[in-house]
Amino acid sequence: LKVGVLGSGIVGRTLAAKIALIGNEVTIGTRDVEQLLARTESGPMGTPPFSVWHDENPAVHLGTFGETAAYGEIVMNATAGVASLEVLTSAGTQNLSGKLLIDVSNPLDFSKGMPPSLTISNTDSLAERIQATFPEAKVVKALNTVSAPVMVDPGAVGGGDHTMFVAGNDEPSKARTSDLLKEWFGWQDVMDLGDLSNARGMEMYLPLWVRIFGVVQAPFFNIKVVR
Ligand SMILES: NC(=O)c1ccc[n+]([C@@H]2O[C@H](COP(=O)([O-])OP(=O)(O)OC[C@H]3O[C@@H](n4cnc5c(N)ncnc54)[C@H](OP(=O)(O)O)[C@@H]3O)[C@@H](O)[C@H]2O)c1
């Protein structure tokens, strides 16, 4: 399978490395490949410069956002929420049309420091904005409620018995996403919340996630829906 991962941050890298490791072809998308490789500063939370990571993960291809979206049979949005619509627009409507677009982003505004606030909430969500902007794409919200390492290794938290949510309007795309979460990463408990308006709940969980993180002081936690 060819997967296009839009986003060169910790989420894009973590997803790309794991999806490539298990035998898929993966391209990471960025604004400017040369500039990305030329960066020498570490990212937030001490993430190494991209080139250091790429030297350790040479199987992952690099491209512009447009090249990456065109490449992927499945496309994942792992870009900063405040930039996601701009990034996807630059990636090209035609490159997303008819494709499963797994949206991992969160509409977080860090401009006033910590904790971040949501730029979209209550009666709308970033996932719905993306779907409205790209009506031909099949947007499924997933993975945004856990940290990057937990996305690809749920077993790292309590043996993996905790809940991942999905929401989306296209039932086959959502079912495929649930299958991929299990097959690629080992998720056991995937809860379908319903249509894409339910991404509001998934994104509005982030203010609580941030507070839990403040207490746990490490990103290795998740919630389990117990009935
Ligand atoms: N960090 C986590 O554990 C975690 C967990 C769940 C969900 N998320 C969500 O996943 C997404 C990615 O998070 P992240 O921490 O990996 O990285 P990030 O720093 O939020 O995003 C990095 C990506 O966004 C692009 N970007 C940033 N500002 C841009 C702008 N003004 N115009 C165009 N592109 C821009 C960058 O492009 P370049 O490549 O060109 O620099 C890069 O590809 C976010 O929406 C985040 O909320 C994160």
mmCIF file with all atom_site columns, N, CA and C and ligand atoms in Angstrom, residues 6-13 29-32 36 39 44 65 77-84 86-87 104-108 110 126 143-149 151 206 209 219, ligand 1:
data_model
loop_
_atom_site.group_PDB
_atom_site.id
_atom_site.type_symbol
_atom_site.label_atom_id
_atom_site.label_alt_id
_atom_site.label_comp_id
_atom_site.label_asym_id
_atom_site.label_entity_id
_atom_site.label_seq_id
_atom_site.pdbx_PDB_ins_code
_atom_site.Cartn_x
_atom_site.Cartn_y
_atom_site.Cartn_z
_atom_site.occupancy
_atom_site.B_iso_or_equiv
_atom_site.pdbx_formal_charge
_atom_site.auth_seq_id
_atom_site.auth_comp_id
_atom_site.auth_asym_id
_atom_site.auth_atom_id
_atom_site.pdbx_PDB_model_num
ATOM   1   N N   . LEU A 1 6   ? 1.048   13.550 5.418  1.00 0.00 ? 6   LEU A N   1
ATOM   2   C CA  . LEU A 1 6   ? 1.291   14.989 5.367  1.00 0.00 ? 6   LEU A CA  1
ATOM   3   C C   . LEU A 1 6   ? 1.697   15.448 6.759  1.00 0.00 ? 6   LEU A C   1
ATOM   4   N N   . GLY A 1 7   ? 2.938   15.897 6.905  1.00 0.00 ? 7   GLY A N   1
ATOM   5   C CA  . GLY A 1 7   ? 3.409   16.362 8.209  1.00 0.00 ? 7   GLY A CA  1
ATOM   6   C C   . GLY A 1 7   ? 4.742   15.750 8.574  1.00 0.00 ? 7   GLY A C   1
ATOM   7   N N   . SER A 1 8   ? 5.708   16.619 8.889  1.00 0.00 ? 8   SER A N   1
ATOM   8   C CA  . SER A 1 8   ? 7.075   16.166 9.180  1.00 0.00 ? 8   SER A CA  1
ATOM   9   C C   . SER A 1 8   ? 7.406   16.229 10.661 1.00 0.00 ? 8   SER A C   1
ATOM   10  N N   . GLY A 1 9   ? 6.396   16.504 11.498 1.00 0.00 ? 9   GLY A N   1
ATOM   11  C CA  . GLY A 1 9   ? 6.616   16.576 12.943 1.00 0.00 ? 9   GLY A CA  1
ATOM   12  C C   . GLY A 1 9   ? 6.659   15.190 13.564 1.00 0.00 ? 9   GLY A C   1
ATOM   13  N N   . ILE A 1 10  ? 6.566   15.157 14.872 1.00 0.00 ? 10  ILE A N   1
ATOM   14  C CA  . ILE A 1 10  ? 6.697   13.881 15.585 1.00 0.00 ? 10  ILE A CA  1
ATOM   15  C C   . ILE A 1 10  ? 5.597   12.901 15.171 1.00 0.00 ? 10  ILE A C   1
ATOM   16  N N   . VAL A 1 11  ? 4.406   13.406 14.894 1.00 0.00 ? 11  VAL A N   1
ATOM   17  C CA  . VAL A 1 11  ? 3.301   12.513 14.509 1.00 0.00 ? 11  VAL A CA  1
ATOM   18  C C   . VAL A 1 11  ? 3.547   11.918 13.120 1.00 0.00 ? 11  VAL A C   1
ATOM   19  N N   . GLY A 1 12  ? 3.865   12.781 12.168 1.00 0.00 ? 12  GLY A N   1
ATOM   20  C CA  . GLY A 1 12  ? 4.132   12.298 10.812 1.00 0.00 ? 12  GLY A CA  1
ATOM   21  C C   . GLY A 1 12  ? 5.262   11.287 10.800 1.00 0.00 ? 12  GLY A C   1
ATOM   22  N N   . ARG A 1 13  ? 6.337   11.588 11.528 1.00 0.00 ? 13  ARG A N   1
ATOM   23  C CA  . ARG A 1 13  ? 7.500   10.689 11.563 1.00 0.00 ? 13  ARG A CA  1
ATOM   24  C C   . ARG A 1 13  ? 7.143   9.339  12.191 1.00 0.00 ? 13  ARG A C   1
ATOM   25  N N   . GLY A 1 29  ? 5.158   14.291 3.632  1.00 0.00 ? 29  GLY A N   1
ATOM   26  C CA  . GLY A 1 29  ? 5.012   15.563 2.935  1.00 0.00 ? 29  GLY A CA  1
ATOM   27  C C   . GLY A 1 29  ? 5.372   16.741 3.820  1.00 0.00 ? 29  GLY A C   1
ATOM   28  N N   . THR A 1 30  ? 5.975   17.746 3.185  1.00 0.00 ? 30  THR A N   1
ATOM   29  C CA  . THR A 1 30  ? 6.416   18.960 3.865  1.00 0.00 ? 30  THR A CA  1
ATOM   30  C C   . THR A 1 30  ? 6.285   20.126 2.886  1.00 0.00 ? 30  THR A C   1
ATOM   31  N N   . ARG A 1 31  ? 6.447   21.373 3.384  1.00 0.00 ? 31  ARG A N   1
ATOM   32  C CA  . ARG A 1 31  ? 6.348   22.515 2.472  1.00 0.00 ? 31  ARG A CA  1
ATOM   33  C C   . ARG A 1 31  ? 7.476   22.507 1.458  1.00 0.00 ? 31  ARG A C   1
ATOM   34  N N   . ASP A 1 32  ? 8.706   22.252 1.943  1.00 0.00 ? 32  ASP A N   1
ATOM   35  C CA  . ASP A 1 32  ? 9.892   22.383 1.101  1.00 0.00 ? 32  ASP A CA  1
ATOM   36  C C   . ASP A 1 32  ? 10.914  21.344 1.573  1.00 0.00 ? 32  ASP A C   1
ATOM   37  N N   . LEU A 1 36  ? 13.510  21.479 4.759  1.00 0.00 ? 36  LEU A N   1
ATOM   38  C CA  . LEU A 1 36  ? 13.294  20.555 5.880  1.00 0.00 ? 36  LEU A CA  1
ATOM   39  C C   . LEU A 1 36  ? 14.600  19.834 6.224  1.00 0.00 ? 36  LEU A C   1
ATOM   40  N N   . ARG A 1 39  ? 17.316  22.022 8.025  1.00 0.00 ? 39  ARG A N   1
ATOM   41  C CA  . ARG A 1 39  ? 17.101  22.504 9.399  1.00 0.00 ? 39  ARG A CA  1
ATOM   42  C C   . ARG A 1 39  ? 18.037  21.773 10.371 1.00 0.00 ? 39  ARG A C   1
ATOM   43  N N   . PRO A 1 44  ? 10.142  21.059 19.164 1.00 0.00 ? 44  PRO A N   1
ATOM   44  C CA  . PRO A 1 44  ? 9.608   21.142 20.510 1.00 0.00 ? 44  PRO A CA  1
ATOM   45  C C   . PRO A 1 44  ? 9.745   19.785 21.213 1.00 0.00 ? 44  PRO A C   1
ATOM   46  N N   . PHE A 1 65  ? 3.920   18.659 -0.104 1.00 0.00 ? 65  PHE A N   1
ATOM   47  C CA  . PHE A 1 65  ? 2.573   18.228 0.285  1.00 0.00 ? 65  PHE A CA  1
ATOM   48  C C   . PHE A 1 65  ? 1.814   17.716 -0.944 1.00 0.00 ? 65  PHE A C   1
ATOM   49  N N   . ASN A 1 77  ? -3.482  13.237 7.443  1.00 0.00 ? 77  ASN A N   1
ATOM   50  C CA  . ASN A 1 77  ? -3.174  14.620 7.769  1.00 0.00 ? 77  ASN A CA  1
ATOM   51  C C   . ASN A 1 77  ? -2.596  14.697 9.173  1.00 0.00 ? 77  ASN A C   1
ATOM   52  N N   . ALA A 1 78  ? -1.277  14.927 9.234  1.00 0.00 ? 78  ALA A N   1
ATOM   53  C CA  . ALA A 1 78  ? -0.591  15.082 10.524 1.00 0.00 ? 78  ALA A CA  1
ATOM   54  C C   . ALA A 1 78  ? 0.129   16.424 10.529 1.00 0.00 ? 78  ALA A C   1
ATOM   55  N N   . THR A 1 79  ? -0.620  17.468 10.169 1.00 0.00 ? 79  THR A N   1
ATOM   56  C CA  . THR A 1 79  ? -0.043  18.817 10.173 1.00 0.00 ? 79  THR A CA  1
ATOM   57  C C   . THR A 1 79  ? -0.661  19.632 11.303 1.00 0.00 ? 79  THR A C   1
ATOM   58  N N   . ALA A 1 80  ? 0.020   20.719 11.663 1.00 0.00 ? 80  ALA A N   1
ATOM   59  C CA  . ALA A 1 80  ? -0.479  21.605 12.716 1.00 0.00 ? 80  ALA A CA  1
ATOM   60  C C   . ALA A 1 80  ? -1.907  22.019 12.370 1.00 0.00 ? 80  ALA A C   1
ATOM   61  N N   . GLY A 1 81  ? -2.820  21.885 13.331 1.00 0.00 ? 81  GLY A N   1
ATOM   62  C CA  . GLY A 1 81  ? -4.230  22.148 13.044 1.00 0.00 ? 81  GLY A CA  1
ATOM   63  C C   . GLY A 1 81  ? -4.484  23.525 12.463 1.00 0.00 ? 81  GLY A C   1
ATOM   64  N N   . VAL A 1 82  ? -3.753  24.526 12.942 1.00 0.00 ? 82  VAL A N   1
ATOM   65  C CA  . VAL A 1 82  ? -3.977  25.885 12.439 1.00 0.00 ? 82  VAL A CA  1
ATOM   66  C C   . VAL A 1 82  ? -3.573  26.023 10.969 1.00 0.00 ? 82  VAL A C   1
ATOM   67  N N   . ALA A 1 83  ? -2.756  25.078 10.473 1.00 0.00 ? 83  ALA A N   1
ATOM   68  C CA  . ALA A 1 83  ? -2.274  25.147 9.085  1.00 0.00 ? 83  ALA A CA  1
ATOM   69  C C   . ALA A 1 83  ? -2.904  24.086 8.190  1.00 0.00 ? 83  ALA A C   1
ATOM   70  N N   . SER A 1 84  ? -3.689  23.166 8.758  1.00 0.00 ? 84  SER A N   1
ATOM   71  C CA  . SER A 1 84  ? -4.123  21.988 7.993  1.00 0.00 ? 84  SER A CA  1
ATOM   72  C C   . SER A 1 84  ? -4.899  22.341 6.724  1.00 0.00 ? 84  SER A C   1
ATOM   73  N N   . GLU A 1 86  ? -4.796  25.035 4.930  1.00 0.00 ? 86  GLU A N   1
ATOM   74  C CA  . GLU A 1 86  ? -3.867  25.634 3.968  1.00 0.00 ? 86  GLU A CA  1
ATOM   75  C C   . GLU A 1 86  ? -2.981  24.540 3.342  1.00 0.00 ? 86  GLU A C   1
ATOM   76  N N   . VAL A 1 87  ? -2.509  23.637 4.191  1.00 0.00 ? 87  VAL A N   1
ATOM   77  C CA  . VAL A 1 87  ? -1.660  22.544 3.693  1.00 0.00 ? 87  VAL A CA  1
ATOM   78  C C   . VAL A 1 87  ? -2.431  21.681 2.695  1.00 0.00 ? 87  VAL A C   1
ATOM   79  N N   . VAL A 1 104 ? -5.607  13.249 11.676 1.00 0.00 ? 104 VAL A N   1
ATOM   80  C CA  . VAL A 1 104 ? -5.030  13.029 13.004 1.00 0.00 ? 104 VAL A CA  1
ATOM   81  C C   . VAL A 1 104 ? -4.845  14.363 13.743 1.00 0.00 ? 104 VAL A C   1
ATOM   82  N N   . SER A 1 105 ? -5.142  15.463 13.048 1.00 0.00 ? 105 SER A N   1
ATOM   83  C CA  . SER A 1 105 ? -4.772  16.784 13.569 1.00 0.00 ? 105 SER A CA  1
ATOM   84  C C   . SER A 1 105 ? -5.700  17.250 14.683 1.00 0.00 ? 105 SER A C   1
ATOM   85  N N   . ASN A 1 106 ? -5.238  18.249 15.420 1.00 0.00 ? 106 ASN A N   1
ATOM   86  C CA  . ASN A 1 106 ? -6.057  18.906 16.430 1.00 0.00 ? 106 ASN A CA  1
ATOM   87  C C   . ASN A 1 106 ? -6.003  20.417 16.221 1.00 0.00 ? 106 ASN A C   1
ATOM   88  N N   . PRO A 1 107 ? -7.154  21.087 16.366 1.00 0.00 ? 107 PRO A N   1
ATOM   89  C CA  . PRO A 1 107 ? -7.188  22.534 16.127 1.00 0.00 ? 107 PRO A CA  1
ATOM   90  C C   . PRO A 1 107 ? -6.694  23.320 17.348 1.00 0.00 ? 107 PRO A C   1
ATOM   91  N N   . LEU A 1 108 ? -5.408  23.139 17.660 1.00 0.00 ? 108 LEU A N   1
ATOM   92  C CA  . LEU A 1 108 ? -4.859  23.744 18.874 1.00 0.00 ? 108 LEU A CA  1
ATOM   93  C C   . LEU A 1 108 ? -4.157  25.061 18.564 1.00 0.00 ? 108 LEU A C   1
ATOM   94  N N   . PHE A 1 110 ? -1.547  27.535 20.211 1.00 0.00 ? 110 PHE A N   1
ATOM   95  C CA  . PHE A 1 110 ? -0.532  27.687 21.261 1.00 0.00 ? 110 PHE A CA  1
ATOM   96  C C   . PHE A 1 110 ? -0.046  29.133 21.360 1.00 0.00 ? 110 PHE A C   1
ATOM   97  N N   . LEU A 1 126 ? -12.430 20.712 13.144 1.00 0.00 ? 126 LEU A N   1
ATOM   98  C CA  . LEU A 1 126 ? -11.470 20.818 12.039 1.00 0.00 ? 126 LEU A CA  1
ATOM   99  C C   . LEU A 1 126 ? -11.747 19.728 10.999 1.00 0.00 ? 126 LEU A C   1
ATOM   100 N N   . LEU A 1 143 ? -7.065  8.760  15.852 1.00 0.00 ? 143 LEU A N   1
ATOM   101 C CA  . LEU A 1 143 ? -5.732  8.833  16.468 1.00 0.00 ? 143 LEU A CA  1
ATOM   102 C C   . LEU A 1 143 ? -5.397  10.159 17.147 1.00 0.00 ? 143 LEU A C   1
ATOM   103 N N   . ASN A 1 144 ? -6.241  11.188 16.987 1.00 0.00 ? 144 ASN A N   1
ATOM   104 C CA  . ASN A 1 144 ? -5.899  12.506 17.528 1.00 0.00 ? 144 ASN A CA  1
ATOM   105 C C   . ASN A 1 144 ? -5.969  12.569 19.051 1.00 0.00 ? 144 ASN A C   1
ATOM   106 N N   . THR A 1 145 ? -6.552  11.529 19.682 1.00 0.00 ? 145 THR A N   1
ATOM   107 C CA  . THR A 1 145 ? -6.776  11.575 21.135 1.00 0.00 ? 145 THR A CA  1
ATOM   108 C C   . THR A 1 145 ? -5.644  10.942 21.950 1.00 0.00 ? 145 THR A C   1
ATOM   109 N N   . VAL A 1 146 ? -4.590  10.472 21.266 1.00 0.00 ? 146 VAL A N   1
ATOM   110 C CA  . VAL A 1 146 ? -3.443  9.916  22.004 1.00 0.00 ? 146 VAL A CA  1
ATOM   111 C C   . VAL A 1 146 ? -2.148  10.518 21.451 1.00 0.00 ? 146 VAL A C   1
ATOM   112 N N   . SER A 1 147 ? -1.065  10.390 22.224 1.00 0.00 ? 147 SER A N   1
ATOM   113 C CA  . SER A 1 147 ? 0.228   10.910 21.775 1.00 0.00 ? 147 SER A CA  1
ATOM   114 C C   . SER A 1 147 ? 0.782   10.034 20.653 1.00 0.00 ? 147 SER A C   1
ATOM   115 N N   . ALA A 1 148 ? 1.750   10.587 19.924 1.00 0.00 ? 148 ALA A N   1
ATOM   116 C CA  . ALA A 1 148 ? 2.296   9.893  18.758 1.00 0.00 ? 148 ALA A CA  1
ATOM   117 C C   . ALA A 1 148 ? 2.790   8.478  19.077 1.00 0.00 ? 148 ALA A C   1
ATOM   118 N N   . PRO A 1 149 ? 3.589   8.284  20.138 1.00 0.00 ? 149 PRO A N   1
ATOM   119 C CA  . PRO A 1 149 ? 4.066   6.913  20.381 1.00 0.00 ? 149 PRO A CA  1
ATOM   120 C C   . PRO A 1 149 ? 2.942   5.927  20.680 1.00 0.00 ? 149 PRO A C   1
ATOM   121 N N   . MET A 1 151 ? -0.135  6.129  19.449 1.00 0.00 ? 151 MET A N   1
ATOM   122 C CA  . MET A 1 151 ? -0.873  5.864  18.201 1.00 0.00 ? 151 MET A CA  1
ATOM   123 C C   . MET A 1 151 ? -0.437  4.551  17.575 1.00 0.00 ? 151 MET A C   1
ATOM   124 N N   . LEU A 1 206 ? -9.218  17.250 23.781 1.00 0.00 ? 206 LEU A N   1
ATOM   125 C CA  . LEU A 1 206 ? -7.824  17.683 23.921 1.00 0.00 ? 206 LEU A CA  1
ATOM   126 C C   . LEU A 1 206 ? -7.566  18.569 25.139 1.00 0.00 ? 206 LEU A C   1
ATOM   127 N N   . TRP A 1 209 ? -7.029  16.160 27.742 1.00 0.00 ? 209 TRP A N   1
ATOM   128 C CA  . TRP A 1 209 ? -5.764  15.430 27.521 1.00 0.00 ? 209 TRP A CA  1
ATOM   129 C C   . TRP A 1 209 ? -4.588  16.248 28.057 1.00 0.00 ? 209 TRP A C   1
ATOM   130 N N   . PRO A 1 219 ? 3.578   11.223 28.096 1.00 0.00 ? 219 PRO A N   1
ATOM   131 C CA  . PRO A 1 219 ? 2.453   11.073 27.162 1.00 0.00 ? 219 PRO A CA  1
ATOM   132 C C   . PRO A 1 219 ? 1.911   9.651  27.058 1.00 0.00 ? 219 PRO A C   1
HETATM 133 N N1  . LIG B 2 .   ? 2.292   15.500 19.077 1.00 0.00 ? 1   LIG B N1  1
HETATM 134 C C1  . LIG B 2 .   ? 1.416   14.554 19.364 1.00 0.00 ? 1   LIG B C1  1
HETATM 135 O O1  . LIG B 2 .   ? 1.729   13.575 20.080 1.00 0.00 ? 1   LIG B O1  1
HETATM 136 C C2  . LIG B 2 .   ? 0.016   14.624 18.781 1.00 0.00 ? 1   LIG B C2  1
HETATM 137 C C3  . LIG B 2 .   ? -0.944  13.707 19.195 1.00 0.00 ? 1   LIG B C3  1
HETATM 138 C C4  . LIG B 2 .   ? -2.219  13.723 18.591 1.00 0.00 ? 1   LIG B C4  1
HETATM 139 C C5  . LIG B 2 .   ? -2.486  14.640 17.584 1.00 0.00 ? 1   LIG B C5  1
HETATM 140 N N2  . LIG B 2 .   ? -1.528  15.553 17.220 1.00 0.00 ? 1   LIG B N2  1
HETATM 141 C C6  . LIG B 2 .   ? -1.806  16.482 16.139 1.00 0.00 ? 1   LIG B C6  1
HETATM 142 O O2  . LIG B 2 .   ? -1.086  16.034 15.005 1.00 0.00 ? 1   LIG B O2  1
HETATM 143 C C7  . LIG B 2 .   ? -0.675  17.144 14.202 1.00 0.00 ? 1   LIG B C7  1
HETATM 144 C C8  . LIG B 2 .   ? 0.843   17.096 14.017 1.00 0.00 ? 1   LIG B C8  1
HETATM 145 O O3  . LIG B 2 .   ? 1.479   17.304 15.251 1.00 0.00 ? 1   LIG B O3  1
HETATM 146 P P1  . LIG B 2 .   ? 3.071   17.313 15.387 1.00 0.00 ? 1   LIG B P1  1
HETATM 147 O O4  . LIG B 2 .   ? 3.344   17.533 16.830 1.00 0.00 ? 1   LIG B O4  1
HETATM 148 O O5  . LIG B 2 .   ? 3.655   16.149 14.704 1.00 0.00 ? 1   LIG B O5  1
HETATM 149 O O6  . LIG B 2 .   ? 3.581   18.530 14.518 1.00 0.00 ? 1   LIG B O6  1
HETATM 150 P P2  . LIG B 2 .   ? 3.159   20.058 14.309 1.00 0.00 ? 1   LIG B P2  1
HETATM 151 O O7  . LIG B 2 .   ? 4.330   20.867 14.693 1.00 0.00 ? 1   LIG B O7  1
HETATM 152 O O8  . LIG B 2 .   ? 1.857   20.361 14.951 1.00 0.00 ? 1   LIG B O8  1
HETATM 153 O O9  . LIG B 2 .   ? 2.971   20.103 12.722 1.00 0.00 ? 1   LIG B O9  1
HETATM 154 C C9  . LIG B 2 .   ? 4.064   19.951 11.882 1.00 0.00 ? 1   LIG B C9  1
HETATM 155 C C10 . LIG B 2 .   ? 3.632   19.977 10.445 1.00 0.00 ? 1   LIG B C10 1
HETATM 156 O O10 . LIG B 2 .   ? 2.739   21.070 10.211 1.00 0.00 ? 1   LIG B O10 1
HETATM 157 C C11 . LIG B 2 .   ? 3.263   21.849 9.139  1.00 0.00 ? 1   LIG B C11 1
HETATM 158 N N3  . LIG B 2 .   ? 3.018   23.283 9.376  1.00 0.00 ? 1   LIG B N3  1
HETATM 159 C C12 . LIG B 2 .   ? 3.136   23.945 10.543 1.00 0.00 ? 1   LIG B C12 1
HETATM 160 N N4  . LIG B 2 .   ? 2.850   25.250 10.371 1.00 0.00 ? 1   LIG B N4  1
HETATM 161 C C13 . LIG B 2 .   ? 2.577   25.408 9.068  1.00 0.00 ? 1   LIG B C13 1
HETATM 162 C C14 . LIG B 2 .   ? 2.207   26.522 8.270  1.00 0.00 ? 1   LIG B C14 1
HETATM 163 N N5  . LIG B 2 .   ? 2.073   27.743 8.773  1.00 0.00 ? 1   LIG B N5  1
HETATM 164 N N6  . LIG B 2 .   ? 1.968   26.307 6.961  1.00 0.00 ? 1   LIG B N6  1
HETATM 165 C C15 . LIG B 2 .   ? 2.099   25.070 6.436  1.00 0.00 ? 1   LIG B C15 1
HETATM 166 N N7  . LIG B 2 .   ? 2.450   23.980 7.143  1.00 0.00 ? 1   LIG B N7  1
HETATM 167 C C16 . LIG B 2 .   ? 2.668   24.147 8.430  1.00 0.00 ? 1   LIG B C16 1
HETATM 168 C C17 . LIG B 2 .   ? 4.747   21.590 9.114  1.00 0.00 ? 1   LIG B C17 1
HETATM 169 O O11 . LIG B 2 .   ? 5.226   21.816 7.799  1.00 0.00 ? 1   LIG B O11 1
HETATM 170 P P3  . LIG B 2 .   ? 6.781   21.635 7.424  1.00 0.00 ? 1   LIG B P3  1
HETATM 171 O O12 . LIG B 2 .   ? 6.976   20.164 7.265  1.00 0.00 ? 1   LIG B O12 1
HETATM 172 O O13 . LIG B 2 .   ? 6.929   22.369 6.160  1.00 0.00 ? 1   LIG B O13 1
HETATM 173 O O14 . LIG B 2 .   ? 7.566   22.209 8.552  1.00 0.00 ? 1   LIG B O14 1
HETATM 174 C C18 . LIG B 2 .   ? 4.817   20.145 9.522  1.00 0.00 ? 1   LIG B C18 1
HETATM 175 O O15 . LIG B 2 .   ? 4.706   19.282 8.416  1.00 0.00 ? 1   LIG B O15 1
HETATM 176 C C19 . LIG B 2 .   ? -1.168  18.392 14.948 1.00 0.00 ? 1   LIG B C19 1
HETATM 177 O O16 . LIG B 2 .   ? -2.396  18.786 14.408 1.00 0.00 ? 1   LIG B O16 1
HETATM 178 C C20 . LIG B 2 .   ? -1.316  17.905 16.373 1.00 0.00 ? 1   LIG B C20 1
HETATM 179 O O17 . LIG B 2 .   ? -2.278  18.652 17.114 1.00 0.00 ? 1   LIG B O17 1
HETATM 180 C C21 . LIG B 2 .   ? -0.290  15.565 17.811 1.00 0.00 ? 1   LIG B C21 1
#
